[in-house]
Amino acid sequence: MTPATTPALTLNNGVTIPALGLGVFQSPPEETTAAVETALRDGYRLIDTAAAYDNEREVGEGIRRSGVPRDEIFVTTKLWISDYGYDSALVGFEASLRRLGVDNVDLYLLHQPVPTHFEDTISAYKAAETFLAEGRARAIGVSNFGPEHLRTLIDSTDVVPAVNQVELHPYFTQPALRELHAELGIVTQAWSPLGGVLVYVPGADESHGPLTDPVITDLAAQYGKTPAQVVLRWHIEHGFGAIPKSVKPHRIAENFDVFDFTLTVEEVAGIDALDKGVSGGPDPEQLSPETYPKVVDNS
Ligand code: NDP
């Protein structure tokens, strides 16, 4: 496993982003440094964190401990909604850089649209445009934006988002949104690429996720790979970005060992057909400071 084997996607400003990276949502801070260090030693070159994950410091520490030069690593972080509005976004961004211990990030995302305060969402994005102009973010984008808010944001700002990071796995494949991304030149990056959200939501059990679906497990048996590897290969075949999360070294390695096999067009279509069209996560259009009062501490 070497970095050279990681396919890259080209963003709309020419910057390249590894197609596969490590996510750290719900990675406990005390396990995050080791997870990041392990991933980078295994060949990962993309780490996806967020101010709201409360582990940016540990991500930074993992990067430093890995010994991999900073300029070989693609670091994504996200602005949380408690820092929306132009001036607040400046504070939130500075705080993320400080916690990560870096001078710039490779991708800076608005974590969510806030439909009830959309002017603040737009102002936060305008602040992100200045980080891009200053070179403190190599690319900027959004997360969890549906078509309407994506179009409104684009109509109100100068820089088309490079990425929209959205829930995407074999049970929720988002074909309409992906088509819009293709039309607008936006890279689709999958969160919960393994369907994790279907498993860790309260009340769920492991049998709800795609990793136990017979279509996936049969392909895994056929190729001598694991269900997670088949699902991640499906993301790669489609040209999505994917950022699976694990804090377990054997799974971190497993999730990156997907470059020695391919799926046929028919097999990809067979996985596409598993789509249930139902999101496992909370409806992004319902999210607001009132419904989700988490505040990031930037002190
Ligand atoms: P994933 O689909 O990555 O699933 C993660 C879950 O699957 C964890 O419980 C993990 O457990 C387990 N797992 C990991 N690898 C394997 C494997 N090979 N076999 C079996 N189980 C496995 O879901 P996430 O929701 O965590 O999404 C991934 C990343 O996407 C996040 O870390 C974050 O970076 C991003 N994200 C972004 C969101 C947004 O709003 N922008 C929302 C949610 C996620 P364990 O750690 O114990 O291995």
mmCIF file of C-alpha atoms and ligand atoms in Angstrom:
data_model
loop_
_atom_site.group_PDB
_atom_site.id
_atom_site.type_symbol
_atom_site.label_atom_id
_atom_site.label_comp_id
_atom_site.label_asym_id
_atom_site.label_seq_id
_atom_site.Cartn_x
_atom_site.Cartn_y
_atom_site.Cartn_z
ATOM 1 C CA MET A 1 0.000 0.000 0.000
ATOM 2 C CA THR A 2 1.589 3.229 -1.116
ATOM 3 C CA PRO A 3 0.095 6.666 -1.626
ATOM 4 C CA ALA A 4 0.655 6.248 -5.351
ATOM 5 C CA THR A 5 -2.087 3.614 -5.420
ATOM 6 C CA THR A 6 -4.743 6.027 -4.134
ATOM 7 C CA PRO A 7 -6.812 7.340 -7.019
ATOM 8 C CA ALA A 8 -7.307 11.084 -6.944
ATOM 9 C CA LEU A 9 -10.254 13.225 -7.962
ATOM 10 C CA THR A 10 -9.715 16.645 -9.502
ATOM 11 C CA LEU A 11 -11.675 19.496 -7.949
ATOM 12 C CA ASN A 12 -13.130 22.377 -9.946
ATOM 13 C CA ASN A 13 -10.120 24.581 -9.141
ATOM 14 C CA GLY A 14 -7.576 21.974 -10.286
ATOM 15 C CA VAL A 15 -6.614 20.799 -6.791
ATOM 16 C CA THR A 16 -6.538 17.014 -6.478
ATOM 17 C CA ILE A 17 -8.079 15.149 -3.554
ATOM 18 C CA PRO A 18 -7.491 11.485 -2.701
ATOM 19 C CA ALA A 19 -10.621 9.470 -3.478
ATOM 20 C CA LEU A 20 -10.305 7.558 -0.205
ATOM 21 C CA GLY A 21 -9.530 8.941 3.242
ATOM 22 C CA LEU A 22 -10.061 8.425 6.957
ATOM 23 C CA GLY A 23 -13.060 9.982 8.707
ATOM 24 C CA VAL A 24 -12.943 10.704 12.426
ATOM 25 C CA PHE A 25 -16.555 11.544 13.367
ATOM 26 C CA GLN A 26 -17.207 9.871 16.744
ATOM 27 C CA SER A 27 -13.568 8.826 17.035
ATOM 28 C CA PRO A 28 -12.928 9.432 20.723
ATOM 29 C CA PRO A 29 -10.176 12.051 21.164
ATOM 30 C CA GLU A 30 -8.051 9.546 23.093
ATOM 31 C CA GLU A 31 -8.162 7.143 20.116
ATOM 32 C CA THR A 32 -7.986 9.684 17.298
ATOM 33 C CA THR A 33 -4.246 10.408 17.333
ATOM 34 C CA ALA A 34 -3.390 6.716 16.976
ATOM 35 C CA ALA A 35 -6.049 6.197 14.281
ATOM 36 C CA VAL A 36 -4.694 9.084 12.203
ATOM 37 C CA GLU A 37 -1.091 8.002 12.670
ATOM 38 C CA THR A 38 -1.969 4.399 11.720
ATOM 39 C CA ALA A 39 -3.884 5.498 8.646
ATOM 40 C CA LEU A 40 -1.090 7.739 7.391
ATOM 41 C CA ARG A 41 1.460 4.960 7.911
ATOM 42 C CA ASP A 42 -0.847 2.606 5.966
ATOM 43 C CA GLY A 43 -0.814 5.007 3.016
ATOM 44 C CA TYR A 44 -3.910 7.138 3.560
ATOM 45 C CA ARG A 45 -3.327 10.745 2.566
ATOM 46 C CA LEU A 46 -6.712 12.302 3.410
ATOM 47 C CA ILE A 47 -8.080 12.944 6.896
ATOM 48 C CA ASP A 48 -11.621 14.287 7.334
ATOM 49 C CA THR A 49 -12.413 16.038 10.601
ATOM 50 C CA ALA A 50 -14.615 18.938 11.735
ATOM 51 C CA ALA A 51 -14.697 21.534 14.473
ATOM 52 C CA ALA A 52 -17.822 19.814 15.788
ATOM 53 C CA TYR A 53 -16.025 16.455 16.188
ATOM 54 C CA ASP A 54 -13.974 17.837 19.092
ATOM 55 C CA ASN A 55 -10.855 16.013 17.921
ATOM 56 C CA GLU A 56 -9.010 18.467 15.649
ATOM 57 C CA ARG A 57 -6.148 18.701 18.172
ATOM 58 C CA GLU A 58 -5.709 14.933 18.141
ATOM 59 C CA VAL A 59 -5.854 14.851 14.326
ATOM 60 C CA GLY A 60 -3.038 17.403 14.241
ATOM 61 C CA GLU A 61 -1.045 15.347 16.713
ATOM 62 C CA GLY A 62 -1.556 12.183 14.637
ATOM 63 C CA ILE A 63 -0.344 13.992 11.525
ATOM 64 C CA ARG A 64 2.807 15.184 13.286
ATOM 65 C CA ARG A 65 3.514 11.783 14.850
ATOM 66 C CA SER A 66 3.129 9.984 11.511
ATOM 67 C CA GLY A 67 6.241 11.624 10.123
ATOM 68 C CA VAL A 68 4.468 12.119 6.791
ATOM 69 C CA PRO A 69 5.194 15.635 5.512
ATOM 70 C CA ARG A 70 2.242 17.989 5.929
ATOM 71 C CA ASP A 71 2.228 18.859 2.224
ATOM 72 C CA GLU A 72 1.612 15.206 1.327
ATOM 73 C CA ILE A 73 -1.555 15.076 3.438
ATOM 74 C CA PHE A 74 -4.964 16.383 2.424
ATOM 75 C CA VAL A 75 -6.659 17.798 5.531
ATOM 76 C CA THR A 76 -10.369 18.574 5.514
ATOM 77 C CA THR A 77 -12.178 20.303 8.332
ATOM 78 C CA LYS A 78 -15.597 21.912 8.659
ATOM 79 C CA LEU A 79 -17.143 25.015 10.135
ATOM 80 C CA TRP A 80 -19.904 24.246 12.598
ATOM 81 C CA ILE A 81 -23.213 26.166 12.531
ATOM 82 C CA SER A 82 -22.507 27.905 15.853
ATOM 83 C CA ASP A 83 -19.849 29.863 13.928
ATOM 84 C CA TYR A 84 -21.996 30.862 10.948
ATOM 85 C CA GLY A 85 -22.075 34.513 9.924
ATOM 86 C CA TYR A 86 -19.056 36.270 8.394
ATOM 87 C CA ASP A 87 -17.179 37.414 11.508
ATOM 88 C CA SER A 88 -17.921 34.239 13.453
ATOM 89 C CA ALA A 89 -16.607 32.165 10.561
ATOM 90 C CA LEU A 90 -13.283 34.022 10.716
ATOM 91 C CA VAL A 91 -13.017 33.091 14.388
ATOM 92 C CA GLY A 92 -14.088 29.493 13.758
ATOM 93 C CA PHE A 93 -11.581 29.025 10.947
ATOM 94 C CA GLU A 94 -8.666 30.474 12.936
ATOM 95 C CA ALA A 95 -9.590 28.222 15.850
ATOM 96 C CA SER A 96 -9.595 25.127 13.617
ATOM 97 C CA LEU A 97 -6.148 25.981 12.219
ATOM 98 C CA ARG A 98 -4.880 26.527 15.765
ATOM 99 C CA ARG A 99 -6.332 23.252 17.065
ATOM 100 C CA LEU A 100 -4.974 21.303 14.089
ATOM 101 C CA GLY A 101 -1.616 23.061 14.349
ATOM 102 C CA VAL A 102 -1.499 23.813 10.619
ATOM 103 C CA ASP A 103 -1.117 26.980 8.533
ATOM 104 C CA ASN A 104 -3.745 25.984 6.010
ATOM 105 C CA VAL A 105 -6.278 23.278 5.264
ATOM 106 C CA ASP A 106 -6.765 21.552 1.947
ATOM 107 C CA LEU A 107 -10.551 21.633 2.057
ATOM 108 C CA TYR A 108 -12.811 23.762 4.227
ATOM 109 C CA LEU A 109 -16.495 22.857 4.300
ATOM 110 C CA LEU A 110 -19.628 24.417 5.726
ATOM 111 C CA HIS A 111 -20.844 21.463 7.799
ATOM 112 C CA GLN A 112 -24.564 21.959 7.163
ATOM 113 C CA PRO A 113 -26.954 24.392 5.566
ATOM 114 C CA VAL A 114 -29.036 26.172 8.185
ATOM 115 C CA PRO A 115 -32.295 26.785 6.352
ATOM 116 C CA THR A 116 -33.784 28.977 9.099
ATOM 117 C CA HIS A 117 -30.703 31.250 9.078
ATOM 118 C CA PHE A 118 -29.609 30.922 5.486
ATOM 119 C CA GLU A 119 -28.188 34.459 5.285
ATOM 120 C CA ASP A 120 -25.699 33.463 7.987
ATOM 121 C CA THR A 121 -24.892 30.315 6.006
ATOM 122 C CA ILE A 122 -24.131 32.443 2.943
ATOM 123 C CA SER A 123 -22.056 34.915 4.987
ATOM 124 C CA ALA A 124 -20.017 32.038 6.404
ATOM 125 C CA TYR A 125 -19.342 30.802 2.881
ATOM 126 C CA LYS A 126 -18.260 34.312 1.844
ATOM 127 C CA ALA A 127 -15.744 34.216 4.687
ATOM 128 C CA ALA A 128 -14.535 30.850 3.367
ATOM 129 C CA GLU A 129 -14.031 32.509 -0.036
ATOM 130 C CA THR A 130 -11.533 34.851 1.618
ATOM 131 C CA PHE A 131 -9.664 31.875 3.157
ATOM 132 C CA LEU A 132 -9.424 30.453 -0.360
ATOM 133 C CA ALA A 133 -8.185 33.758 -1.800
ATOM 134 C CA GLU A 134 -5.560 33.982 0.949
ATOM 135 C CA GLY A 135 -4.367 30.432 0.302
ATOM 136 C CA ARG A 136 -5.312 29.358 3.816
ATOM 137 C CA ALA A 137 -7.798 26.886 2.304
ATOM 138 C CA ARG A 138 -6.763 25.193 -0.948
ATOM 139 C CA ALA A 139 -10.410 24.453 -1.761
ATOM 140 C CA ILE A 140 -13.782 25.218 -0.193
ATOM 141 C CA GLY A 141 -17.107 23.478 -0.294
ATOM 142 C CA VAL A 142 -20.178 22.376 1.587
ATOM 143 C CA SER A 143 -21.734 19.370 3.252
ATOM 144 C CA ASN A 144 -25.312 18.148 3.502
ATOM 145 C CA PHE A 145 -26.593 20.673 0.978
ATOM 146 C CA GLY A 146 -29.670 19.679 -1.019
ATOM 147 C CA PRO A 147 -30.334 21.003 -4.541
ATOM 148 C CA GLU A 148 -32.270 24.110 -3.527
ATOM 149 C CA HIS A 149 -29.718 25.402 -1.025
ATOM 150 C CA LEU A 150 -26.849 24.488 -3.317
ATOM 151 C CA ARG A 151 -28.315 26.591 -6.101
ATOM 152 C CA THR A 152 -29.165 29.492 -3.786
ATOM 153 C CA LEU A 153 -25.654 29.487 -2.355
ATOM 154 C CA ILE A 154 -24.088 29.439 -5.828
ATOM 155 C CA ASP A 155 -26.348 32.305 -6.965
ATOM 156 C CA SER A 156 -25.295 34.373 -3.934
ATOM 157 C CA THR A 157 -21.526 33.810 -3.950
ATOM 158 C CA ASP A 158 -18.538 33.781 -6.313
ATOM 159 C CA VAL A 159 -16.914 30.355 -5.870
ATOM 160 C CA VAL A 160 -18.788 27.197 -6.831
ATOM 161 C CA PRO A 161 -18.246 24.663 -4.002
ATOM 162 C CA ALA A 162 -15.564 22.139 -4.932
ATOM 163 C CA VAL A 163 -17.233 19.381 -2.897
ATOM 164 C CA ASN A 164 -20.593 18.517 -1.392
ATOM 165 C CA GLN A 165 -20.040 15.895 1.308
ATOM 166 C CA VAL A 166 -23.303 14.001 1.763
ATOM 167 C CA GLU A 167 -24.650 10.744 3.148
ATOM 168 C CA LEU A 168 -24.061 8.146 0.447
ATOM 169 C CA HIS A 169 -23.850 4.353 0.633
ATOM 170 C CA PRO A 170 -25.486 1.449 -1.212
ATOM 171 C CA TYR A 171 -28.781 1.947 0.641
ATOM 172 C CA PHE A 172 -28.880 5.702 -0.091
ATOM 173 C CA THR A 173 -27.256 6.506 -3.405
ATOM 174 C CA GLN A 174 -28.613 10.026 -4.060
ATOM 175 C CA PRO A 175 -28.833 9.791 -7.886
ATOM 176 C CA ALA A 176 -30.586 13.143 -8.397
ATOM 177 C CA LEU A 177 -28.150 15.070 -6.231
ATOM 178 C CA ARG A 178 -25.196 13.382 -7.930
ATOM 179 C CA GLU A 179 -26.558 14.413 -11.313
ATOM 180 C CA LEU A 180 -26.752 18.011 -10.130
ATOM 181 C CA HIS A 181 -23.195 17.811 -8.814
ATOM 182 C CA ALA A 182 -22.006 16.566 -12.203
ATOM 183 C CA GLU A 183 -23.827 19.427 -13.925
ATOM 184 C CA LEU A 184 -22.289 21.989 -11.565
ATOM 185 C CA GLY A 185 -18.787 20.471 -11.480
ATOM 186 C CA ILE A 186 -18.964 19.533 -7.796
ATOM 187 C CA VAL A 187 -17.258 16.408 -6.463
ATOM 188 C CA THR A 188 -19.564 14.080 -4.529
ATOM 189 C CA GLN A 189 -17.897 12.917 -1.332
ATOM 190 C CA ALA A 190 -19.636 10.181 0.628
ATOM 191 C CA TRP A 191 -20.066 10.338 4.364
ATOM 192 C CA SER A 192 -21.090 7.101 6.077
ATOM 193 C CA PRO A 193 -19.711 5.364 2.972
ATOM 194 C CA LEU A 194 -20.112 1.967 4.677
ATOM 195 C CA GLY A 195 -23.616 2.833 5.831
ATOM 196 C CA GLY A 196 -22.398 3.429 9.366
ATOM 197 C CA VAL A 197 -25.229 5.855 10.093
ATOM 198 C CA LEU A 198 -27.724 3.004 9.637
ATOM 199 C CA VAL A 199 -25.969 0.983 12.302
ATOM 200 C CA TYR A 200 -25.072 3.553 14.962
ATOM 201 C CA VAL A 201 -28.377 5.435 15.039
ATOM 202 C CA PRO A 202 -30.174 4.662 18.311
ATOM 203 C CA GLY A 203 -32.202 1.463 18.093
ATOM 204 C CA ALA A 204 -30.517 0.112 14.954
ATOM 205 C CA ASP A 205 -28.734 -3.203 14.672
ATOM 206 C CA GLU A 206 -25.930 -4.313 12.385
ATOM 207 C CA SER A 207 -28.291 -6.205 10.099
ATOM 208 C CA HIS A 208 -29.689 -2.845 8.907
ATOM 209 C CA GLY A 209 -26.523 -1.881 7.066
ATOM 210 C CA PRO A 210 -25.259 -2.779 3.593
ATOM 211 C CA LEU A 211 -22.309 -4.733 5.000
ATOM 212 C CA THR A 212 -24.627 -7.685 5.698
ATOM 213 C CA ASP A 213 -26.606 -7.441 2.455
ATOM 214 C CA PRO A 214 -26.357 -10.697 0.435
ATOM 215 C CA VAL A 215 -25.510 -8.795 -2.774
ATOM 216 C CA ILE A 216 -22.475 -7.340 -1.015
ATOM 217 C CA THR A 217 -21.482 -10.447 0.935
ATOM 218 C CA ASP A 218 -21.708 -12.614 -2.222
ATOM 219 C CA LEU A 219 -19.378 -10.244 -4.087
ATOM 220 C CA ALA A 220 -17.049 -10.242 -1.099
ATOM 221 C CA ALA A 221 -16.887 -14.047 -1.178
ATOM 222 C CA GLN A 222 -16.376 -14.028 -4.958
ATOM 223 C CA TYR A 223 -13.419 -11.627 -4.777
ATOM 224 C CA GLY A 224 -11.950 -12.831 -1.482
ATOM 225 C CA LYS A 225 -12.496 -9.372 -0.031
ATOM 226 C CA THR A 226 -14.598 -8.141 2.900
ATOM 227 C CA PRO A 227 -18.040 -6.513 2.538
ATOM 228 C CA ALA A 228 -16.532 -3.145 3.518
ATOM 229 C CA GLN A 229 -13.919 -3.483 0.768
ATOM 230 C CA VAL A 230 -16.602 -4.266 -1.820
ATOM 231 C CA VAL A 231 -18.618 -1.214 -0.765
ATOM 232 C CA LEU A 232 -15.557 1.055 -0.844
ATOM 233 C CA ARG A 233 -14.606 -0.325 -4.258
ATOM 234 C CA TRP A 234 -18.145 0.552 -5.438
ATOM 235 C CA HIS A 235 -17.513 4.168 -4.354
ATOM 236 C CA ILE A 236 -14.196 4.178 -6.243
ATOM 237 C CA GLU A 237 -15.779 2.734 -9.415
ATOM 238 C CA HIS A 238 -18.355 5.530 -9.319
ATOM 239 C CA GLY A 239 -15.734 8.244 -8.818
ATOM 240 C CA PHE A 240 -17.061 9.310 -5.431
ATOM 241 C CA GLY A 241 -14.840 10.438 -2.622
ATOM 242 C CA ALA A 242 -15.231 8.205 0.450
ATOM 243 C CA ILE A 243 -14.051 8.722 4.018
ATOM 244 C CA PRO A 244 -14.738 5.575 6.069
ATOM 245 C CA LYS A 245 -14.237 5.919 9.805
ATOM 246 C CA SER A 246 -12.563 3.382 12.032
ATOM 247 C CA VAL A 247 -10.440 3.530 15.137
ATOM 248 C CA LYS A 248 -9.423 -0.134 14.803
ATOM 249 C CA PRO A 249 -6.023 -0.653 13.129
ATOM 250 C CA HIS A 250 -7.102 -3.823 11.292
ATOM 251 C CA ARG A 251 -10.145 -2.075 9.824
ATOM 252 C CA ILE A 252 -8.179 1.061 8.950
ATOM 253 C CA ALA A 253 -5.860 -1.181 6.928
ATOM 254 C CA GLU A 254 -8.759 -3.225 5.501
ATOM 255 C CA ASN A 255 -10.602 -0.119 4.305
ATOM 256 C CA PHE A 256 -7.560 1.055 2.351
ATOM 257 C CA ASP A 257 -6.821 -2.324 0.764
ATOM 258 C CA VAL A 258 -9.214 -1.868 -2.151
ATOM 259 C CA PHE A 259 -6.899 -1.145 -5.048
ATOM 260 C CA ASP A 260 -6.136 -4.729 -6.129
ATOM 261 C CA PHE A 261 -9.555 -5.607 -7.577
ATOM 262 C CA THR A 262 -12.307 -4.020 -9.615
ATOM 263 C CA LEU A 263 -16.061 -4.482 -9.934
ATOM 264 C CA THR A 264 -17.705 -4.944 -13.313
ATOM 265 C CA VAL A 265 -20.288 -2.505 -14.656
ATOM 266 C CA GLU A 266 -22.974 -5.115 -13.923
ATOM 267 C CA GLU A 267 -21.763 -5.596 -10.354
ATOM 268 C CA VAL A 268 -21.762 -1.848 -9.760
ATOM 269 C CA ALA A 269 -25.312 -1.692 -11.150
ATOM 270 C CA GLY A 270 -26.318 -4.561 -8.866
ATOM 271 C CA ILE A 271 -25.148 -2.568 -5.847
ATOM 272 C CA ASP A 272 -26.832 0.593 -7.192
ATOM 273 C CA ALA A 273 -30.087 -1.364 -7.209
ATOM 274 C CA LEU A 274 -29.908 -1.750 -3.410
ATOM 275 C CA ASP A 275 -30.818 1.932 -3.013
ATOM 276 C CA LYS A 276 -33.776 2.363 -0.676
ATOM 277 C CA GLY A 277 -33.934 6.116 -1.231
ATOM 278 C CA VAL A 278 -34.185 6.751 2.493
ATOM 279 C CA SER A 279 -31.567 8.699 4.386
ATOM 280 C CA GLY A 280 -30.278 7.211 7.636
ATOM 281 C CA GLY A 281 -29.210 10.551 9.045
ATOM 282 C CA PRO A 282 -31.233 13.459 10.330
ATOM 283 C CA ASP A 283 -32.882 15.597 7.663
ATOM 284 C CA PRO A 284 -30.354 18.384 6.953
ATOM 285 C CA GLU A 285 -33.220 20.725 6.125
ATOM 286 C CA GLN A 286 -34.449 20.481 9.731
ATOM 287 C CA LEU A 287 -31.159 21.374 11.329
ATOM 288 C CA SER A 288 -30.894 24.683 13.185
ATOM 289 C CA PRO A 289 -29.260 26.066 16.349
ATOM 290 C CA GLU A 290 -32.610 25.392 18.029
ATOM 291 C CA THR A 291 -32.848 21.717 17.014
ATOM 292 C CA TYR A 292 -29.095 21.096 17.371
ATOM 293 C CA PRO A 293 -27.724 23.489 19.984
ATOM 294 C CA LYS A 294 -24.121 22.246 20.025
ATOM 295 C CA VAL A 295 -21.693 25.156 20.245
ATOM 296 C CA VAL A 296 -18.021 24.777 19.346
ATOM 297 C CA ASP A 297 -15.703 26.190 22.007
ATOM 298 C CA ASN A 298 -13.151 28.349 20.184
ATOM 299 C CA SER A 299 -11.378 29.620 23.289
HETATM 300 P P1 NDP B 1 -18.957 4.771 8.120
HETATM 301 O O1 NDP B 1 -19.818 4.303 7.019
HETATM 302 O O2 NDP B 1 -17.565 5.157 7.841
HETATM 303 O O3 NDP B 1 -19.005 3.658 9.242
HETATM 304 C C1 NDP B 1 -18.262 3.762 10.414
HETATM 305 C C2 NDP B 1 -18.685 2.608 11.324
HETATM 306 O O4 NDP B 1 -18.359 1.363 10.713
HETATM 307 C C3 NDP B 1 -17.980 2.660 12.631
HETATM 308 O O5 NDP B 1 -18.885 2.164 13.593
HETATM 309 C C4 NDP B 1 -16.811 1.690 12.452
HETATM 310 O O6 NDP B 1 -16.493 1.132 13.690
HETATM 311 C C5 NDP B 1 -17.382 0.671 11.488
HETATM 312 N N1 NDP B 1 -16.407 0.143 10.528
HETATM 313 C C6 NDP B 1 -15.375 0.777 9.948
HETATM 314 N N2 NDP B 1 -14.719 -0.014 9.101
HETATM 315 C C7 NDP B 1 -15.359 -1.205 9.127
HETATM 316 C C8 NDP B 1 -15.139 -2.426 8.469
HETATM 317 N N3 NDP B 1 -14.131 -2.597 7.617
HETATM 318 N N4 NDP B 1 -15.994 -3.450 8.736
HETATM 319 C C9 NDP B 1 -17.010 -3.303 9.592
HETATM 320 N N5 NDP B 1 -17.276 -2.142 10.246
HETATM 321 C C10 NDP B 1 -16.441 -1.111 10.023
HETATM 322 O O7 NDP B 1 -19.780 5.947 8.806
HETATM 323 P P2 NDP B 1 -19.458 7.374 9.466
HETATM 324 O O8 NDP B 1 -20.791 7.967 9.736
HETATM 325 O O9 NDP B 1 -18.501 7.262 10.552
HETATM 326 O O10 NDP B 1 -18.857 8.237 8.282
HETATM 327 C C11 NDP B 1 -17.490 8.276 7.952
HETATM 328 C C12 NDP B 1 -16.961 9.689 8.027
HETATM 329 O O11 NDP B 1 -17.789 10.571 7.275
HETATM 330 C C13 NDP B 1 -16.975 10.293 9.429
HETATM 331 O O12 NDP B 1 -15.958 9.824 10.235
HETATM 332 C C14 NDP B 1 -16.863 11.746 9.106
HETATM 333 O O13 NDP B 1 -15.537 12.070 8.773
HETATM 334 C C15 NDP B 1 -17.781 11.857 7.897
HETATM 335 N N6 NDP B 1 -19.152 12.222 8.273
HETATM 336 C C16 NDP B 1 -19.591 13.466 7.904
HETATM 337 C C17 NDP B 1 -20.850 13.887 8.203
HETATM 338 C C18 NDP B 1 -21.288 15.241 7.793
HETATM 339 O O14 NDP B 1 -22.346 15.701 8.242
HETATM 340 N N7 NDP B 1 -20.534 15.940 6.963
HETATM 341 C C19 NDP B 1 -21.802 13.042 8.945
HETATM 342 C C20 NDP B 1 -21.266 11.737 9.280
HETATM 343 C C21 NDP B 1 -19.996 11.366 8.926
HETATM 344 P P3 NDP B 1 -14.992 1.121 14.332
HETATM 345 O O15 NDP B 1 -14.484 2.504 14.466
HETATM 346 O O16 NDP B 1 -15.233 0.453 15.647
HETATM 347 O O17 NDP B 1 -14.176 0.263 13.394
#
